[in-house]
PDB file of C-alpha atoms in Angstrom:
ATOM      1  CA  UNK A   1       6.441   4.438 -11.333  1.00 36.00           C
ATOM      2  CA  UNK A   2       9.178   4.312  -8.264  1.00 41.00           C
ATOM      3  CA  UNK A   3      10.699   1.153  -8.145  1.00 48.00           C
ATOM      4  CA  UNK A   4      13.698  -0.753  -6.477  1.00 56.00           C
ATOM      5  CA  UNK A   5      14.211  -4.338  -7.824  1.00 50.00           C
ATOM      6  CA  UNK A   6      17.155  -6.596  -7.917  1.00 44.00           C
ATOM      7  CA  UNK A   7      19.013  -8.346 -10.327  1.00 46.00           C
ATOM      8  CA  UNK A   8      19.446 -11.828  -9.005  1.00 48.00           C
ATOM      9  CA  UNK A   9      17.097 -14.181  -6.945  1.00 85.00           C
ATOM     10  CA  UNK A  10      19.363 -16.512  -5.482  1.00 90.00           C
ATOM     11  CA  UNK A  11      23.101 -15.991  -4.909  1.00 93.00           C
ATOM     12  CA  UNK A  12      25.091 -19.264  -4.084  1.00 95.00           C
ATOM     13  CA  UNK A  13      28.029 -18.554  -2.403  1.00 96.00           C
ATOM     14  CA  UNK A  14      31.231 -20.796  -0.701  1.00 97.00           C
ATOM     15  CA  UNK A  15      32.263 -19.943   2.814  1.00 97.00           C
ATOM     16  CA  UNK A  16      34.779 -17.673   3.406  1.00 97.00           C
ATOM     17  CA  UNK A  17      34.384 -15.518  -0.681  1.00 97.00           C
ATOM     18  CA  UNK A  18      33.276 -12.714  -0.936  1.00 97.00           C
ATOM     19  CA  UNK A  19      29.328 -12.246  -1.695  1.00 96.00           C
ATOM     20  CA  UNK A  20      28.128  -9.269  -3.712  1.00 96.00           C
ATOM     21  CA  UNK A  21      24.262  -8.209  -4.176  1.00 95.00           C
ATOM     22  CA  UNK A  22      23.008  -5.781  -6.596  1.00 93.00           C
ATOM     23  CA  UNK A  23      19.844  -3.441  -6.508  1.00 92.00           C
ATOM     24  CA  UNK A  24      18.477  -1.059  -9.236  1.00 90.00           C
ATOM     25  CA  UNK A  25      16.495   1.711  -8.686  1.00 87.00           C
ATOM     26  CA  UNK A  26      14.132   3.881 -10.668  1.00 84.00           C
ATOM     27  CA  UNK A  27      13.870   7.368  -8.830  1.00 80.00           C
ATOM     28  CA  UNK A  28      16.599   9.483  -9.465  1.00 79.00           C
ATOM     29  CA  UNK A  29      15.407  11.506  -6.307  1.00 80.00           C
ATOM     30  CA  UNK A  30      15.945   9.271  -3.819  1.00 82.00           C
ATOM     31  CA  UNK A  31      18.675  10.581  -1.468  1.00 84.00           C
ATOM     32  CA  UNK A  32      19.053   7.275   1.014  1.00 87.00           C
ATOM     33  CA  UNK A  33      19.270   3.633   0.893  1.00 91.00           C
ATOM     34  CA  UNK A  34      19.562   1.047   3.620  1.00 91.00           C
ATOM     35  CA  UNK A  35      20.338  -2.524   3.182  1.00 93.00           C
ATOM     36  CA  UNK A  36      18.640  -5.123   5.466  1.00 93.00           C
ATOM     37  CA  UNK A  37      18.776  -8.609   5.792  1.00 96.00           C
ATOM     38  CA  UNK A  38      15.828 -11.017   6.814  1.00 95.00           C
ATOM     39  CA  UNK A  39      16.455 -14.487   8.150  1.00 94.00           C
ATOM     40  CA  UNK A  40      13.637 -17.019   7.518  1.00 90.00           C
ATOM     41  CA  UNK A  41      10.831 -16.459  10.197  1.00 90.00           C
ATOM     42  CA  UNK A  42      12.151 -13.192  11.292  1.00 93.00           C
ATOM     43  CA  UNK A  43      11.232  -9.712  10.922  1.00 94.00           C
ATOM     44  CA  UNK A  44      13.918  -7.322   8.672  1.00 93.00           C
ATOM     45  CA  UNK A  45      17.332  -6.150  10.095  1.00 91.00           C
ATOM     46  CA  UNK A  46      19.191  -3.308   9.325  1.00 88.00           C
ATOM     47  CA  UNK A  47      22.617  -3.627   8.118  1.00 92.00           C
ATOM     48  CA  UNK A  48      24.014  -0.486   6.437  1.00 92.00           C
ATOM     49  CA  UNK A  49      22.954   2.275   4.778  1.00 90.00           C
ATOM     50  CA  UNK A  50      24.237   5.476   2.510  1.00 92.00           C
ATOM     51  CA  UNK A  51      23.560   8.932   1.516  1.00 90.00           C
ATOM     52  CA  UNK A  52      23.068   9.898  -2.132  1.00 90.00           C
ATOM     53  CA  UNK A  53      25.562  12.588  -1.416  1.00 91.00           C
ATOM     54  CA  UNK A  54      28.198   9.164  -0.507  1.00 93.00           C
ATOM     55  CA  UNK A  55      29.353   6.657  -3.185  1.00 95.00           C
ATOM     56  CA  UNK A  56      30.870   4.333  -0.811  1.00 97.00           C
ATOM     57  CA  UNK A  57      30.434   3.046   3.201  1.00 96.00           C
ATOM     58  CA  UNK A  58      31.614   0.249   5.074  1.00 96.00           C
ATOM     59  CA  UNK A  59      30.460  -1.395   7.995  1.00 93.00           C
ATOM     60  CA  UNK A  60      31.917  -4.376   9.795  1.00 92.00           C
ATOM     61  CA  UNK A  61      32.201  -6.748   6.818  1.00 96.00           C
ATOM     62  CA  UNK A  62      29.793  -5.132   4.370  1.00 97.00           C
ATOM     63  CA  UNK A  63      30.542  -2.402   2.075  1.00 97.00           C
ATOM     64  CA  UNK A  64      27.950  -0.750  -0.070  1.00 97.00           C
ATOM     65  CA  UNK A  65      28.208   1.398  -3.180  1.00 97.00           C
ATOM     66  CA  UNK A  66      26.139   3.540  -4.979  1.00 96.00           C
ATOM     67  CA  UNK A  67      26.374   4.677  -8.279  1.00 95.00           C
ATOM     68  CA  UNK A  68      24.082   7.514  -8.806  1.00 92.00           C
ATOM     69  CA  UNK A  69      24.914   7.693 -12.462  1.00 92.00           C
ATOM     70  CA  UNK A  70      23.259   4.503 -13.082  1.00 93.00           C
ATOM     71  CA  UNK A  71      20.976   4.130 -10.170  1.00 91.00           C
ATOM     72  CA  UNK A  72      22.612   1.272  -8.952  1.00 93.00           C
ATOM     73  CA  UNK A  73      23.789   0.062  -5.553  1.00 93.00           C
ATOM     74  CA  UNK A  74      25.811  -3.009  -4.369  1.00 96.00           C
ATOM     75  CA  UNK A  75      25.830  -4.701  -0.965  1.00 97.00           C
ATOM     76  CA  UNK A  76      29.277  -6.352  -0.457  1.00 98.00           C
ATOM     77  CA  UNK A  77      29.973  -8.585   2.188  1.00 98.00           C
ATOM     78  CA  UNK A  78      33.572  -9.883   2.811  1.00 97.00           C
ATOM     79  CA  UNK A  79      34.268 -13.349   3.747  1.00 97.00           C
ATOM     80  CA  UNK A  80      30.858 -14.731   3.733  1.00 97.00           C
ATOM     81  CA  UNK A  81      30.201 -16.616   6.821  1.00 97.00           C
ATOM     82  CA  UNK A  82      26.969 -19.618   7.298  1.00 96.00           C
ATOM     83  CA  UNK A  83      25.527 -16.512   9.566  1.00 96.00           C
ATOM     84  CA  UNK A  84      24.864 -14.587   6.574  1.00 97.00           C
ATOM     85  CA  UNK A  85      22.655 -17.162   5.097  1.00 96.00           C
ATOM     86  CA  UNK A  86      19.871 -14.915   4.361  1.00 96.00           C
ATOM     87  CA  UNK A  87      17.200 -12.749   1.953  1.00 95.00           C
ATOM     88  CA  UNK A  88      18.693  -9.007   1.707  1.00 95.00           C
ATOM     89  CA  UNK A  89      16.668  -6.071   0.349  1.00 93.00           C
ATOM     90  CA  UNK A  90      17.409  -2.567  -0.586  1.00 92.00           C
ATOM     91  CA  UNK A  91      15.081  -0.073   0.119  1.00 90.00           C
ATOM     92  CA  UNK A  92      14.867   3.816  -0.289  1.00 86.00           C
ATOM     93  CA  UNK A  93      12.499   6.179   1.435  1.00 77.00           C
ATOM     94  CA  UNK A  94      10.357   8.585  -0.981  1.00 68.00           C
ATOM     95  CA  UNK A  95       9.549  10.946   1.781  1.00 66.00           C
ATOM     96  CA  UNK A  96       8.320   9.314   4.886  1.00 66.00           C
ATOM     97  CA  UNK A  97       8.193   5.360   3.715  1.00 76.00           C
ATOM     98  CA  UNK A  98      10.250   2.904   2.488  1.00 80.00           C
ATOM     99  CA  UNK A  99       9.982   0.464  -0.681  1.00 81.00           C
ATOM    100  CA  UNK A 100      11.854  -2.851  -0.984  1.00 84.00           C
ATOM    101  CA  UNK A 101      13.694  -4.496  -3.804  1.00 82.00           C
ATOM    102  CA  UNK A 102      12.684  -7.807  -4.729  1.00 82.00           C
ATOM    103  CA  UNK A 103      15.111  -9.933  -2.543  1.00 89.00           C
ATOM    104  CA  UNK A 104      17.697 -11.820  -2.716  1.00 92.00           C
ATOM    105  CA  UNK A 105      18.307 -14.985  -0.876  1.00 93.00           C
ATOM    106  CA  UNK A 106      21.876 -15.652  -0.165  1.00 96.00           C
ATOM    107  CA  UNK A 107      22.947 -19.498   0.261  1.00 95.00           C
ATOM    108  CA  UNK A 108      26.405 -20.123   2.126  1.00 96.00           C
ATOM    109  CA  UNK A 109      27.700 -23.929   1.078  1.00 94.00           C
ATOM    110  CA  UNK A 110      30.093 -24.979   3.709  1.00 89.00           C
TER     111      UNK A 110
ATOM    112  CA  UNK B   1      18.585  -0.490  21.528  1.00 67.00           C
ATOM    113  CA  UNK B   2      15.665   0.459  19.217  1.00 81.00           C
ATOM    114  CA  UNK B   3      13.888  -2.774  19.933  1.00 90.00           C
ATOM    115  CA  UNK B   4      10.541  -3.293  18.722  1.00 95.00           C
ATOM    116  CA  UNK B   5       8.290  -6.511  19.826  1.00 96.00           C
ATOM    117  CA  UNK B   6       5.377  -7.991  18.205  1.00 97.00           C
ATOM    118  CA  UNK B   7       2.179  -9.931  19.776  1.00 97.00           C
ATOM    119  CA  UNK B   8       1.505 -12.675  18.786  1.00 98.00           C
ATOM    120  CA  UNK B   9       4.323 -14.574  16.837  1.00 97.00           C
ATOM    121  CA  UNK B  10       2.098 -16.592  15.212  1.00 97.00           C
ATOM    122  CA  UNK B  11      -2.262 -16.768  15.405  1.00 97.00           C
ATOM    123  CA  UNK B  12      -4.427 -19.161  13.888  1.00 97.00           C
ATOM    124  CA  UNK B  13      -8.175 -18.092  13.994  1.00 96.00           C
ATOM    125  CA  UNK B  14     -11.398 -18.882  11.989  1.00 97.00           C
ATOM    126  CA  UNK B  15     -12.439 -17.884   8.969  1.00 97.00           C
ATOM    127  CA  UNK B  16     -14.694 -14.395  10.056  1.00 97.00           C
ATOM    128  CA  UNK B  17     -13.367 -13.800  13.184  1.00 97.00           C
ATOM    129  CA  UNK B  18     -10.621 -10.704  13.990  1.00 97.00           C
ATOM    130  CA  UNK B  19      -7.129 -10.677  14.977  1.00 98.00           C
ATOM    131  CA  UNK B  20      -5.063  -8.266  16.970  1.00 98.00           C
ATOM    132  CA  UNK B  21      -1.695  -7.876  16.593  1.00 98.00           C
ATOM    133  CA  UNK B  22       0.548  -5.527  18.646  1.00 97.00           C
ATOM    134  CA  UNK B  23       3.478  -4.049  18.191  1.00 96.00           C
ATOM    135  CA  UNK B  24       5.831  -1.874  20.331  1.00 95.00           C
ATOM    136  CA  UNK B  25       8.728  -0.228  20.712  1.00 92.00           C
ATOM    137  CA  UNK B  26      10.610  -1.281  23.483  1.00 92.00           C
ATOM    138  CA  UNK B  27      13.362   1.297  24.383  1.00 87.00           C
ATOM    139  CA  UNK B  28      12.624   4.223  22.376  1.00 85.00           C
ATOM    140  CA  UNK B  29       9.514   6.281  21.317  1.00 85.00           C
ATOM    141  CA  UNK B  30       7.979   5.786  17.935  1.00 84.00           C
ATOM    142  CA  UNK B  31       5.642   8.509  16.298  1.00 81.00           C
ATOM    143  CA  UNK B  32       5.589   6.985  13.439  1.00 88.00           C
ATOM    144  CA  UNK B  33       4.846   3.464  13.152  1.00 92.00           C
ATOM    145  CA  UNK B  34       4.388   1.317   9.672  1.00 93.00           C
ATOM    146  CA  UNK B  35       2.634  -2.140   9.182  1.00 96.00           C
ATOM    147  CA  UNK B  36       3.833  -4.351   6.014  1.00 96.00           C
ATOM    148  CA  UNK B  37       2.387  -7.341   4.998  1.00 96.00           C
ATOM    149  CA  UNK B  38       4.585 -10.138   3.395  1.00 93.00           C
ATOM    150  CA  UNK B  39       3.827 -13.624   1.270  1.00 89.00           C
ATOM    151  CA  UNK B  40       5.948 -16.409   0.816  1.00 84.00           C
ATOM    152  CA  UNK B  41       9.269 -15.799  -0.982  1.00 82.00           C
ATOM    153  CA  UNK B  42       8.334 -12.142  -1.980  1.00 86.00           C
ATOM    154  CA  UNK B  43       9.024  -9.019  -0.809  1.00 88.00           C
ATOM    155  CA  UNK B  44       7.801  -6.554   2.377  1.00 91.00           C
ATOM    156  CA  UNK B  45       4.588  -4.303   0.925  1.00 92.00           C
ATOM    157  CA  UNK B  46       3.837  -1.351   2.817  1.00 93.00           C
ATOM    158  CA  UNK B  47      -0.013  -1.528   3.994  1.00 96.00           C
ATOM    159  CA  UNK B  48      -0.122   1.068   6.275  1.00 95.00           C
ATOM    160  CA  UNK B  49       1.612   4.413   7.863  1.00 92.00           C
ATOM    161  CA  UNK B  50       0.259   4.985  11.870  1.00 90.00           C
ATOM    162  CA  UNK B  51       0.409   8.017  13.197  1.00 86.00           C
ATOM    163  CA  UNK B  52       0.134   8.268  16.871  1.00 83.00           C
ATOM    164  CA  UNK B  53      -2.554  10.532  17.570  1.00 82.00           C
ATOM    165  CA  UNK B  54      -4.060  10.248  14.483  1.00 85.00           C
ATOM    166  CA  UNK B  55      -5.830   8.447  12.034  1.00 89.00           C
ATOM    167  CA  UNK B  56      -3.502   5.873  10.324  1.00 93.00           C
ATOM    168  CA  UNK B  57      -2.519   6.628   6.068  1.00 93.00           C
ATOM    169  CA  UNK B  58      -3.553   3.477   4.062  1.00 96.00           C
ATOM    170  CA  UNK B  59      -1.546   2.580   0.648  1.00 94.00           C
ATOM    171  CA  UNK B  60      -3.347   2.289  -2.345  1.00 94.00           C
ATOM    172  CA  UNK B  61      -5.398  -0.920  -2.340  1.00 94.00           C
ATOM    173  CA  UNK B  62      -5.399  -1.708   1.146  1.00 95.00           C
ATOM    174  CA  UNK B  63      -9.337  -1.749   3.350  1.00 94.00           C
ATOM    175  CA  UNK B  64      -8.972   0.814   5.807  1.00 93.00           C
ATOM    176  CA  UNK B  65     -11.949  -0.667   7.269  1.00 95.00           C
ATOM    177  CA  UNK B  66     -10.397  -4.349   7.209  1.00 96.00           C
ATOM    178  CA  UNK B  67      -7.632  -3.251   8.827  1.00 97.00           C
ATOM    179  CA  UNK B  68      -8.107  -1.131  11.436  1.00 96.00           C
ATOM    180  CA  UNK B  69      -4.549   0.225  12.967  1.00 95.00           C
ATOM    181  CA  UNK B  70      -4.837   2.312  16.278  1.00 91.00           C
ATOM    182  CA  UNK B  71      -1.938   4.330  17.625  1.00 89.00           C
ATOM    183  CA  UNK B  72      -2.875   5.545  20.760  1.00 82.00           C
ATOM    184  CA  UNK B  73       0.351   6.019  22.410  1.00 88.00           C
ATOM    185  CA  UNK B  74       3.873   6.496  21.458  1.00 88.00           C
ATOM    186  CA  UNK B  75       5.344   3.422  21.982  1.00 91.00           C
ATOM    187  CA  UNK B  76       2.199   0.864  20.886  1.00 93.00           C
ATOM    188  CA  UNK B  77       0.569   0.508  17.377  1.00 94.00           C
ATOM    189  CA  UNK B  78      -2.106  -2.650  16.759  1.00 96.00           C
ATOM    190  CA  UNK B  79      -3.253  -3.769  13.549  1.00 97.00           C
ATOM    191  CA  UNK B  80      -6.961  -5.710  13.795  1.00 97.00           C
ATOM    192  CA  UNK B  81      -7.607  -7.729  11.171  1.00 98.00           C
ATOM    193  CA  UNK B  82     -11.239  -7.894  10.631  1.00 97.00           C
ATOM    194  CA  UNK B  83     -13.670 -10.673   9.592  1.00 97.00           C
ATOM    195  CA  UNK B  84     -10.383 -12.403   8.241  1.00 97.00           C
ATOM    196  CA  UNK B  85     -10.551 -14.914   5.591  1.00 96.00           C
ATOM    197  CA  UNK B  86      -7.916 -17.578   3.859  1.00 96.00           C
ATOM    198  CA  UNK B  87      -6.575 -14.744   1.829  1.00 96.00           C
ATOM    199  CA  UNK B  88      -5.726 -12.839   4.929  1.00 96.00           C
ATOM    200  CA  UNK B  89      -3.315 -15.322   5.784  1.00 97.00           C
ATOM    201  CA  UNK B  90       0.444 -13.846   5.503  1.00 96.00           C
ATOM    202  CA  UNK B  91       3.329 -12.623   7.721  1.00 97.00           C
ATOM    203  CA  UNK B  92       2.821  -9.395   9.265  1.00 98.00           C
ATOM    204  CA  UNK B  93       5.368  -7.345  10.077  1.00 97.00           C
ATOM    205  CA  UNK B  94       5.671  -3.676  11.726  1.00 96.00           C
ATOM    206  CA  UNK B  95       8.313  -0.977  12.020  1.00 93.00           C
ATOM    207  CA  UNK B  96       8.979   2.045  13.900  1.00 91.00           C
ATOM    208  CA  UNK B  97      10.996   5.276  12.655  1.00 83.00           C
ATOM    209  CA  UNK B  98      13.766   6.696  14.706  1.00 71.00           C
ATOM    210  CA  UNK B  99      14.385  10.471  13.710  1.00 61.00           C
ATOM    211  CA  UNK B 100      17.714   9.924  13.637  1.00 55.00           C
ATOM    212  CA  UNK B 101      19.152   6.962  13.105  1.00 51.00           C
ATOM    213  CA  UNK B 102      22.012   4.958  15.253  1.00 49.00           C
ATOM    214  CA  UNK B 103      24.059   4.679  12.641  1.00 52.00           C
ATOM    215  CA  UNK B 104      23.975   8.178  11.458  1.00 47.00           C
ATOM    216  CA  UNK B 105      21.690   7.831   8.940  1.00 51.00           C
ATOM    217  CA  UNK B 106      18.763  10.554   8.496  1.00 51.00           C
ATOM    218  CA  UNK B 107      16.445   7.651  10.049  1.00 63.00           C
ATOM    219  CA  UNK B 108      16.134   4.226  10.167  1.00 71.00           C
ATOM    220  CA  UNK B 109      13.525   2.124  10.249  1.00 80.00           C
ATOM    221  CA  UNK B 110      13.856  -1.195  12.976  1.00 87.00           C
ATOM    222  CA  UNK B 111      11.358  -4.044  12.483  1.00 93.00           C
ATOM    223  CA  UNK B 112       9.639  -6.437  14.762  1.00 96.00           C
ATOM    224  CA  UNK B 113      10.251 -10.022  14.294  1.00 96.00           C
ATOM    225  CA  UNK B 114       6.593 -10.606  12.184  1.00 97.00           C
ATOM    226  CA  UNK B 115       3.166 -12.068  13.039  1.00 98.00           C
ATOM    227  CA  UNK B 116       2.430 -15.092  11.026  1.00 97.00           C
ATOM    228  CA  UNK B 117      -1.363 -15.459  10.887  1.00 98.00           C
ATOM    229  CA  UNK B 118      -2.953 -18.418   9.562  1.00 97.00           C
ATOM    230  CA  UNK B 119      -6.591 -17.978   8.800  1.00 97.00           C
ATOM    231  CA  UNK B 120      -8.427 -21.664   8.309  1.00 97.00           C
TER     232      UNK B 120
END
C-alpha cells in the first residue's frame, strides 16, 4: 500500500549544527512533497516543499532533496536553532489528500 | 495569510454527549476542507475530506455517522462528534487547501492549531 515513513524517531541535535531528517516513500507516483513541522500543542506548519520534477529547494535555512531513484527525501536545516525544537513530517498528496510520515521529533541541546 | 482557526482549543465533555468543533479559514476561501485526528506521539490520520456543498468523503474506517462534518459555506467546516466516549478522546486537527499554493507549490495545505478533546 502507499506509504511515507521515516527513518529515525528522535534526532538529538547541538545548537548551531546542522540537523538533517530523512523520509521514505513507497509510491513512485507521487509528484509533490511538503515538509511541515509541528510544535507540541499546535496544529502542523508548512515549511517547504518540492516537485518530483526538482531534486533540490531551499528555503530560508532548510533545504530539501529528493531522490526519486530511491524514493527518498531529506529535510536539511542549517544551523539548528532552540526554535526548531520540534516533530517534522513529510507528506505527499495521492490526488486530493495528503499522508504523513511517521515523525520525527527534533531535540536542540543548548 | 492563509490562516485557519479552530473552536474550541481544548473541550472536555461527558461520556455520551456531542462535541462541535469549528474550523475556518480566516483570510482566504477553502473548498476543500480536511479533518485529521491525532494520538499522542504518532502521526496526523486523515478522517475526513469536506466538501463545501456537499456531503463530506470519509476514509476507510472512520463512522460517518459518528462524525458528522458539515460544510456549508466556504470559509467554515465543523466536525460533531457524536455520543463521544473515552476512546474519542484525541487532538483534532483541520486543514484547508489553497489551489495554489504561496510558495509556488501546486497547493498547500495550512492547518489550524488542533482541538484537544478530552472525553471523561
Amino acid at each position: 500500500g502507499e506509504s511515507v515513513g521515516l527513518h529515525l524517531p528522535t534526532l538529538s541535535v547541538q545548537e548551531g549544527d546542522n540537523s538533517i531528517i530523512n523520509c521514505a516513500y513507497s509510491n513512485s507516483a507521487s509528484d509533490y512533497f511538503i515538509w511541515y513541522k509541528q510544535e507540541s500543542g499546535k496544529g502542523p506548519q508548512f515549511i517547504i516543499d518540492i516537485r518530483s520534477n526538482m531534486d533540490k529547494r531551499q528555503g530560508q535555512r532548510v533545504t530539501v532533496l529528493l531522490n526519486k531513484t530511491v524514493k527518498h527525501l531529506s529535510l536539511q536545516i542549517a544551523a539548528t536553532q532552540p526554535g526548531d525544537s520540534a516533530v517534522y513530517f513529510c507528506a505527499a498528496p495521492p490526488g486530493n489528500k495528503l499522508t504523513f510520515g511517521g515523525g520525527t521529533r527534533v531535540l536542540v541541546k543548548p | 495569510g492563509a490562516v485557519v482557526s479552530q473552536h474550541p482549543s481544548r473541550v472536555i465533555c461527558k461520556s455520551g454527549t456531542s462535541v462541535k468543533i469549528e474550523c475556518r479559514s480566516l483570510d482566504f476561501q477553502a473548498t476543500t476542507m480536511f479533518w485529521y485526528r491525532q494520538f499522542p506521539k504518532q502521526s496526523l490520520m486523515l478522517m475526513a475530506t469536506s466538501n463545501e456543498g456537499s456531503k463530506a468523503t470519509y476514509e476507510q474506517g472512520v463512522e460517518k455517522d459518528k462524525f458528522l462534518i458539515n460544510h456549508a459555506s466556504l470559509t467554515l467546516s465543523t466536525l460533531t462528534v457524536t455520543s463521544a466516549h473515552p476512546e474519542d478522546s484525541s487532538f483534532y486537527i483541520c486543514s484547508a487547501r489553497l489551489t495554489e499554493g504561496l510558495a509556488g507549490g501546486p497547493y498547500e495545505q495550512y492547518f489550524g492549531p488542533g482541538t484537544r478533546l478530552t472525553v471523561t
